[in-house]
Amino acid sequence: RRRQIVEGLDAIGGWSDPAGVLAEVVHLVESVQVLEGSFDERFLQLPERVVVTAMQSHQRYFPLGGNRFAFVSNGGDREVVRAGNENVLEGRLDDASFTFERDVRVGVDSLAERLGAITYFKGAGSFADKTERLRRLVSELGGGEATLEAARLAKADQASELVREFPDLEGYIGAEYARLAGYPEAVSSAIEEQYLPDASGGPLPQTETGKVLAAADKVDALATSFSLGHRPSGSRDPYGLRRAAIGLNRLAVEGGLMVPRSLLPGEVRDFAEERLEGLLEVP
């Protein structure tokens, strides 16, 4: 099935799969039929990643660029199936467009003011509390005014309706809202890069403000989780702390960021340095 799907997508050409849905689609069909569809060009006014996320996270479609997409159906009349999928996607994009426009009207600063009502996780306070911790940490990491401003707005999109609908857009859409509000690119880029690296071999932030904010976010996640007794055990790591520690080490080793050991409580420091041994392949 995978071979048949890929051959069908290749025959159309220009497809991409940024969310990696192909592995799932292989198990959703028995009689493979790869088709092309399109949607109204007015939705291209949305940020591209919003459109792609609406395609992939809900419908498992493959972007083709512009207002075109490919999808895999389980047989059926081609034109009926095509029309049905186009209608479904346009409905999703209508919802995303309405939500995006409403968030923009509210504004990133007003969204940030709502963070006190949203819990970070049990025992760790609200996202407003996390924001204050981030502002303190970026100062201790040597961040300037742009980084402090990015820290203030970093979690604003947690109060947005679009992130509630599409959690994969966190960070990215906050950066878009900051740009639309007229904030400097140094602030917006840091907001977008705050979760990087998000995988062991994933890309690092490309801006200095992004590196500092990303490090602060990881230090806070580690210190807060450990203080509440959430140390990973065996294969269990529900808060992604191993990933956070590896990311912090990579920001220091590869990104050239100075991370004072004093920022990490003893147990957290030991945990992070264990990951450093693996990264450097030395004891």
mmCIF file of C-alpha atoms in Angstrom:
data_model
loop_
_atom_site.group_PDB
_atom_site.id
_atom_site.type_symbol
_atom_site.label_atom_id
_atom_site.label_comp_id
_atom_site.label_asym_id
_atom_site.label_seq_id
_atom_site.Cartn_x
_atom_site.Cartn_y
_atom_site.Cartn_z
ATOM 1 C CA ARG A 1 0.000 0.000 0.000
ATOM 2 C CA ARG A 2 2.801 2.387 0.827
ATOM 3 C CA ARG A 3 4.398 1.795 -2.568
ATOM 4 C CA GLN A 4 1.082 2.365 -4.338
ATOM 5 C CA ILE A 5 0.448 5.596 -2.412
ATOM 6 C CA VAL A 6 3.925 6.992 -3.055
ATOM 7 C CA GLU A 7 3.722 6.094 -6.741
ATOM 8 C CA GLY A 8 0.375 7.888 -6.979
ATOM 9 C CA LEU A 9 1.726 10.965 -5.197
ATOM 10 C CA ASP A 10 4.849 10.982 -7.363
ATOM 11 C CA ALA A 11 2.681 10.799 -10.484
ATOM 12 C CA ILE A 12 0.933 14.009 -9.376
ATOM 13 C CA GLY A 13 4.260 15.551 -8.313
ATOM 14 C CA GLY A 14 5.263 18.336 -5.940
ATOM 15 C CA TRP A 15 3.845 16.690 -2.817
ATOM 16 C CA SER A 16 5.159 17.126 0.700
ATOM 17 C CA ASP A 17 4.419 15.577 4.081
ATOM 18 C CA PRO A 18 5.778 17.899 6.809
ATOM 19 C CA ALA A 19 3.697 16.272 9.559
ATOM 20 C CA GLY A 20 4.628 12.733 8.532
ATOM 21 C CA VAL A 21 1.084 11.453 7.997
ATOM 22 C CA LEU A 22 2.036 8.959 5.265
ATOM 23 C CA ALA A 23 2.734 6.191 7.788
ATOM 24 C CA GLU A 24 -0.801 6.570 9.145
ATOM 25 C CA VAL A 25 -2.492 6.858 5.756
ATOM 26 C CA VAL A 26 -0.964 3.511 4.747
ATOM 27 C CA HIS A 27 -3.176 1.896 7.398
ATOM 28 C CA LEU A 28 -6.362 3.818 6.553
ATOM 29 C CA VAL A 29 -7.076 2.357 3.127
ATOM 30 C CA GLU A 30 -7.299 -1.034 1.423
ATOM 31 C CA SER A 31 -8.096 -0.060 -2.173
ATOM 32 C CA VAL A 32 -5.592 2.727 -2.865
ATOM 33 C CA GLN A 33 -6.731 5.665 -4.980
ATOM 34 C CA VAL A 34 -4.599 8.835 -5.006
ATOM 35 C CA LEU A 35 -6.428 11.957 -6.179
ATOM 36 C CA GLU A 36 -5.793 15.673 -6.482
ATOM 37 C CA GLY A 37 -8.101 18.371 -5.130
ATOM 38 C CA SER A 38 -8.148 22.147 -4.776
ATOM 39 C CA PHE A 39 -9.643 24.795 -2.514
ATOM 40 C CA ASP A 40 -10.704 28.431 -2.874
ATOM 41 C CA GLU A 41 -7.683 30.724 -3.347
ATOM 42 C CA ARG A 42 -9.018 33.158 -0.730
ATOM 43 C CA PHE A 43 -7.641 30.817 1.936
ATOM 44 C CA LEU A 44 -4.118 31.511 0.680
ATOM 45 C CA GLN A 45 -4.348 34.758 2.689
ATOM 46 C CA LEU A 46 -3.840 32.613 5.787
ATOM 47 C CA PRO A 47 -0.251 31.868 6.881
ATOM 48 C CA GLU A 48 0.910 28.870 4.849
ATOM 49 C CA ARG A 49 1.537 26.685 7.880
ATOM 50 C CA VAL A 50 -2.042 27.210 9.086
ATOM 51 C CA VAL A 51 -3.322 25.900 5.743
ATOM 52 C CA VAL A 52 -0.915 22.940 5.772
ATOM 53 C CA THR A 53 -1.778 22.072 9.393
ATOM 54 C CA ALA A 54 -5.503 22.131 8.608
ATOM 55 C CA MET A 55 -4.836 19.748 5.709
ATOM 56 C CA GLN A 56 -2.642 17.325 7.590
ATOM 57 C CA SER A 57 -3.700 17.242 11.231
ATOM 58 C CA HIS A 58 -7.378 16.587 10.573
ATOM 59 C CA GLN A 59 -7.612 15.172 7.061
ATOM 60 C CA ARG A 60 -4.206 13.544 6.389
ATOM 61 C CA TYR A 61 -3.868 15.359 3.065
ATOM 62 C CA PHE A 62 -0.610 16.126 1.258
ATOM 63 C CA PRO A 63 0.112 19.763 0.247
ATOM 64 C CA LEU A 64 0.973 20.343 -3.410
ATOM 65 C CA GLY A 65 1.635 24.076 -3.157
ATOM 66 C CA GLY A 66 -0.759 26.908 -3.861
ATOM 67 C CA ASN A 67 -4.388 25.898 -3.475
ATOM 68 C CA ARG A 68 -3.832 22.242 -4.441
ATOM 69 C CA PHE A 69 -3.614 19.104 -2.339
ATOM 70 C CA ALA A 70 -3.459 15.348 -2.806
ATOM 71 C CA PHE A 71 -5.320 12.742 -0.798
ATOM 72 C CA VAL A 72 -5.735 8.993 -0.640
ATOM 73 C CA SER A 73 -9.212 7.477 -0.834
ATOM 74 C CA ASN A 74 -10.418 3.935 -0.328
ATOM 75 C CA GLY A 75 -11.811 3.512 -3.853
ATOM 76 C CA GLY A 76 -15.146 5.022 -4.860
ATOM 77 C CA ASP A 77 -16.262 7.275 -7.699
ATOM 78 C CA ARG A 78 -13.371 9.654 -8.317
ATOM 79 C CA GLU A 79 -15.404 12.823 -8.889
ATOM 80 C CA VAL A 80 -17.770 12.212 -5.985
ATOM 81 C CA VAL A 81 -14.849 11.436 -3.666
ATOM 82 C CA ARG A 82 -12.907 14.495 -4.884
ATOM 83 C CA ALA A 83 -15.858 16.847 -4.351
ATOM 84 C CA GLY A 84 -16.505 15.438 -0.878
ATOM 85 C CA ASN A 85 -12.905 15.929 0.231
ATOM 86 C CA GLU A 86 -12.751 19.444 -1.211
ATOM 87 C CA ASN A 87 -15.897 20.376 0.728
ATOM 88 C CA VAL A 88 -14.504 18.956 3.960
ATOM 89 C CA LEU A 89 -11.212 20.848 3.605
ATOM 90 C CA GLU A 90 -12.922 24.125 2.771
ATOM 91 C CA GLY A 91 -14.992 23.731 5.929
ATOM 92 C CA ARG A 92 -11.816 23.229 7.971
ATOM 93 C CA LEU A 93 -10.180 26.247 6.337
ATOM 94 C CA ASP A 94 -13.280 28.369 6.934
ATOM 95 C CA ASP A 95 -13.052 27.545 10.651
ATOM 96 C CA ALA A 96 -9.298 28.248 10.722
ATOM 97 C CA SER A 97 -9.768 31.564 8.912
ATOM 98 C CA PHE A 98 -12.505 32.696 11.295
ATOM 99 C CA THR A 99 -10.426 31.716 14.340
ATOM 100 C CA PHE A 100 -7.248 33.342 13.002
ATOM 101 C CA GLU A 101 -9.023 36.627 12.294
ATOM 102 C CA ARG A 102 -10.613 36.639 15.746
ATOM 103 C CA ASP A 103 -7.242 36.057 17.429
ATOM 104 C CA VAL A 104 -5.696 38.881 15.400
ATOM 105 C CA ARG A 105 -8.482 41.231 16.494
ATOM 106 C CA VAL A 106 -7.813 40.355 20.133
ATOM 107 C CA GLY A 107 -4.079 40.959 19.661
ATOM 108 C CA VAL A 108 -1.032 39.233 21.076
ATOM 109 C CA ASP A 109 -0.769 41.562 24.086
ATOM 110 C CA SER A 110 -4.355 40.894 25.156
ATOM 111 C CA LEU A 111 -3.803 37.162 24.682
ATOM 112 C CA ALA A 112 -0.775 37.386 26.996
ATOM 113 C CA GLU A 113 -2.943 39.062 29.634
ATOM 114 C CA ARG A 114 -5.209 35.993 29.702
ATOM 115 C CA LEU A 115 -2.441 33.534 30.645
ATOM 116 C CA GLY A 116 -3.214 33.732 34.361
ATOM 117 C CA ALA A 117 -6.376 31.715 33.735
ATOM 118 C CA ILE A 118 -4.572 28.839 31.980
ATOM 119 C CA THR A 119 -2.766 26.152 33.991
ATOM 120 C CA TYR A 120 0.730 25.208 32.814
ATOM 121 C CA PHE A 121 0.421 21.824 34.477
ATOM 122 C CA LYS A 122 -0.784 20.677 37.895
ATOM 123 C CA GLY A 123 1.303 22.171 40.666
ATOM 124 C CA ALA A 124 3.324 24.359 38.276
ATOM 125 C CA GLY A 125 1.068 27.398 38.347
ATOM 126 C CA SER A 126 -0.385 29.195 35.361
ATOM 127 C CA PHE A 127 1.189 30.184 32.076
ATOM 128 C CA ALA A 128 1.460 33.681 33.560
ATOM 129 C CA ASP A 129 3.634 32.198 36.324
ATOM 130 C CA LYS A 130 5.738 30.428 33.710
ATOM 131 C CA THR A 131 6.103 33.695 31.814
ATOM 132 C CA GLU A 132 7.540 35.402 34.902
ATOM 133 C CA ARG A 133 9.989 32.546 35.381
ATOM 134 C CA LEU A 134 11.037 32.816 31.734
ATOM 135 C CA ARG A 135 11.672 36.549 32.072
ATOM 136 C CA ARG A 136 13.904 35.934 35.078
ATOM 137 C CA LEU A 137 15.767 33.128 33.331
ATOM 138 C CA VAL A 138 16.430 35.011 30.090
ATOM 139 C CA SER A 139 17.937 37.812 32.165
ATOM 140 C CA GLU A 140 20.243 35.356 33.913
ATOM 141 C CA LEU A 141 21.179 33.877 30.531
ATOM 142 C CA GLY A 142 22.269 37.288 29.300
ATOM 143 C CA GLY A 143 19.267 38.141 27.149
ATOM 144 C CA GLY A 144 18.598 41.781 26.245
ATOM 145 C CA GLU A 145 15.416 43.793 25.825
ATOM 146 C CA ALA A 146 14.249 41.876 22.735
ATOM 147 C CA THR A 147 14.598 38.569 24.569
ATOM 148 C CA LEU A 148 12.743 39.890 27.604
ATOM 149 C CA GLU A 149 9.915 41.066 25.361
ATOM 150 C CA ALA A 150 9.877 37.700 23.573
ATOM 151 C CA ALA A 151 9.676 35.949 26.958
ATOM 152 C CA ARG A 152 6.711 38.140 27.925
ATOM 153 C CA LEU A 153 4.834 37.135 24.772
ATOM 154 C CA ALA A 154 6.222 33.603 24.339
ATOM 155 C CA LYS A 155 3.190 31.779 25.693
ATOM 156 C CA ALA A 156 0.514 34.251 24.530
ATOM 157 C CA ASP A 157 -0.699 31.871 21.837
ATOM 158 C CA GLN A 158 -1.699 29.369 24.545
ATOM 159 C CA ALA A 159 -4.703 31.671 25.021
ATOM 160 C CA SER A 160 -5.497 31.734 21.303
ATOM 161 C CA GLU A 161 -8.364 29.831 19.764
ATOM 162 C CA LEU A 162 -6.199 28.681 16.872
ATOM 163 C CA VAL A 163 -3.750 26.830 19.142
ATOM 164 C CA ARG A 164 -6.687 25.309 20.988
ATOM 165 C CA GLU A 165 -7.818 23.917 17.616
ATOM 166 C CA PHE A 166 -4.331 23.148 16.248
ATOM 167 C CA PRO A 167 -1.802 22.597 19.093
ATOM 168 C CA ASP A 168 0.968 21.991 16.527
ATOM 169 C CA LEU A 169 0.881 25.724 15.736
ATOM 170 C CA GLU A 170 2.111 26.838 19.176
ATOM 171 C CA GLY A 171 5.118 29.115 18.887
ATOM 172 C CA TYR A 172 4.692 29.568 15.148
ATOM 173 C CA ILE A 173 1.343 31.335 15.345
ATOM 174 C CA GLY A 174 2.412 33.375 18.374
ATOM 175 C CA ALA A 175 5.261 34.687 16.237
ATOM 176 C CA GLU A 176 2.825 35.545 13.427
ATOM 177 C CA TYR A 177 0.583 37.427 15.854
ATOM 178 C CA ALA A 178 3.619 39.341 17.166
ATOM 179 C CA ARG A 179 4.636 40.302 13.611
ATOM 180 C CA LEU A 180 1.114 41.478 12.832
ATOM 181 C CA ALA A 181 1.199 43.574 16.023
ATOM 182 C CA GLY A 182 4.364 45.293 14.792
ATOM 183 C CA TYR A 183 6.952 43.755 17.113
ATOM 184 C CA PRO A 184 10.580 43.637 15.895
ATOM 185 C CA GLU A 185 11.669 40.530 14.020
ATOM 186 C CA ALA A 186 14.111 39.653 16.809
ATOM 187 C CA VAL A 187 11.128 39.279 19.161
ATOM 188 C CA SER A 188 8.959 37.376 16.690
ATOM 189 C CA SER A 189 11.738 34.997 15.632
ATOM 190 C CA ALA A 190 12.526 34.123 19.247
ATOM 191 C CA ILE A 191 8.868 33.281 19.891
ATOM 192 C CA GLU A 192 8.855 31.019 16.841
ATOM 193 C CA GLU A 193 12.123 29.299 17.835
ATOM 194 C CA GLN A 194 11.422 28.826 21.545
ATOM 195 C CA TYR A 195 10.742 25.070 21.300
ATOM 196 C CA LEU A 196 13.859 24.267 19.231
ATOM 197 C CA PRO A 197 15.520 21.874 19.023
ATOM 198 C CA ASP A 198 12.378 19.736 19.326
ATOM 199 C CA ALA A 199 14.116 16.444 18.456
ATOM 200 C CA SER A 200 17.569 15.006 19.129
ATOM 201 C CA GLY A 201 18.798 15.906 15.651
ATOM 202 C CA GLY A 202 16.401 18.776 14.995
ATOM 203 C CA PRO A 203 17.476 22.275 13.956
ATOM 204 C CA LEU A 204 18.674 24.822 16.514
ATOM 205 C CA PRO A 205 17.339 28.371 16.765
ATOM 206 C CA GLN A 206 19.085 30.613 14.253
ATOM 207 C CA THR A 207 18.839 33.838 16.268
ATOM 208 C CA GLU A 208 20.574 34.721 19.527
ATOM 209 C CA THR A 209 17.250 35.800 21.066
ATOM 210 C CA GLY A 210 15.779 32.453 20.036
ATOM 211 C CA LYS A 211 18.654 30.506 21.606
ATOM 212 C CA VAL A 212 18.305 32.329 24.921
ATOM 213 C CA LEU A 213 14.517 31.932 25.052
ATOM 214 C CA ALA A 214 14.708 28.251 24.042
ATOM 215 C CA ALA A 215 17.277 27.589 26.779
ATOM 216 C CA ALA A 216 15.159 29.394 29.361
ATOM 217 C CA ASP A 217 12.105 27.373 28.381
ATOM 218 C CA LYS A 218 14.017 24.101 28.788
ATOM 219 C CA VAL A 219 15.602 25.109 32.095
ATOM 220 C CA ASP A 220 12.175 26.022 33.456
ATOM 221 C CA ALA A 221 10.588 22.777 32.238
ATOM 222 C CA LEU A 222 13.349 20.722 33.866
ATOM 223 C CA ALA A 223 13.533 22.611 37.160
ATOM 224 C CA THR A 224 9.765 22.863 37.608
ATOM 225 C CA SER A 225 9.114 19.211 36.742
ATOM 226 C CA PHE A 226 11.878 17.879 38.994
ATOM 227 C CA SER A 227 10.694 20.072 41.881
ATOM 228 C CA LEU A 228 7.301 18.356 41.621
ATOM 229 C CA GLY A 229 8.792 14.851 41.538
ATOM 230 C CA HIS A 230 8.322 14.231 37.810
ATOM 231 C CA ARG A 231 11.728 12.700 37.107
ATOM 232 C CA PRO A 232 11.606 10.301 34.097
ATOM 233 C CA SER A 233 11.757 6.612 34.956
ATOM 234 C CA GLY A 234 12.483 3.785 32.530
ATOM 235 C CA SER A 235 10.753 4.534 29.250
ATOM 236 C CA ARG A 236 8.284 6.939 30.910
ATOM 237 C CA ASP A 237 8.924 10.617 30.213
ATOM 238 C CA PRO A 238 5.501 12.288 29.835
ATOM 239 C CA TYR A 239 6.935 15.806 30.155
ATOM 240 C CA GLY A 240 9.676 15.303 27.550
ATOM 241 C CA LEU A 241 12.462 16.041 30.048
ATOM 242 C CA ARG A 242 15.118 13.943 28.330
ATOM 243 C CA ARG A 243 14.431 15.856 25.115
ATOM 244 C CA ALA A 244 14.616 19.149 27.030
ATOM 245 C CA ALA A 245 17.974 18.225 28.605
ATOM 246 C CA ILE A 246 19.444 17.123 25.267
ATOM 247 C CA GLY A 247 18.177 20.323 23.653
ATOM 248 C CA LEU A 248 19.720 22.425 26.403
ATOM 249 C CA ASN A 249 23.061 20.677 25.937
ATOM 250 C CA ARG A 250 22.937 21.207 22.170
ATOM 251 C CA LEU A 251 22.190 24.917 22.647
ATOM 252 C CA ALA A 252 25.360 25.111 24.759
ATOM 253 C CA VAL A 253 27.671 22.851 22.738
ATOM 254 C CA GLU A 254 26.511 23.543 19.182
ATOM 255 C CA GLY A 255 24.813 26.897 19.673
ATOM 256 C CA GLY A 256 27.620 28.430 21.724
ATOM 257 C CA LEU A 257 25.252 29.573 24.477
ATOM 258 C CA MET A 258 26.705 29.911 27.972
ATOM 259 C CA VAL A 259 24.355 28.157 30.418
ATOM 260 C CA PRO A 260 25.463 28.791 34.017
ATOM 261 C CA ARG A 261 25.369 25.597 36.086
ATOM 262 C CA SER A 262 23.889 27.685 38.901
ATOM 263 C CA LEU A 263 20.600 27.883 36.979
ATOM 264 C CA LEU A 264 20.075 24.144 37.418
ATOM 265 C CA PRO A 265 19.311 22.642 40.852
ATOM 266 C CA GLY A 266 21.639 19.774 41.791
ATOM 267 C CA GLU A 267 19.445 16.860 40.687
ATOM 268 C CA VAL A 268 18.524 18.632 37.458
ATOM 269 C CA ARG A 269 22.180 19.465 36.767
ATOM 270 C CA ASP A 270 23.157 15.809 37.204
ATOM 271 C CA PHE A 271 20.358 14.758 34.848
ATOM 272 C CA ALA A 272 21.419 17.273 32.199
ATOM 273 C CA GLU A 273 25.101 16.325 32.471
ATOM 274 C CA GLU A 274 24.219 12.633 32.018
ATOM 275 C CA ARG A 275 22.718 13.598 28.660
ATOM 276 C CA LEU A 276 25.838 15.652 27.903
ATOM 277 C CA GLU A 277 27.982 12.539 28.244
ATOM 278 C CA GLY A 278 25.937 10.873 25.515
ATOM 279 C CA LEU A 279 26.109 13.954 23.289
ATOM 280 C CA LEU A 280 29.899 14.261 23.542
ATOM 281 C CA GLU A 281 30.532 10.493 23.709
ATOM 282 C CA VAL A 282 32.978 11.006 26.589
ATOM 283 C CA PRO A 283 32.590 10.328 30.347
#
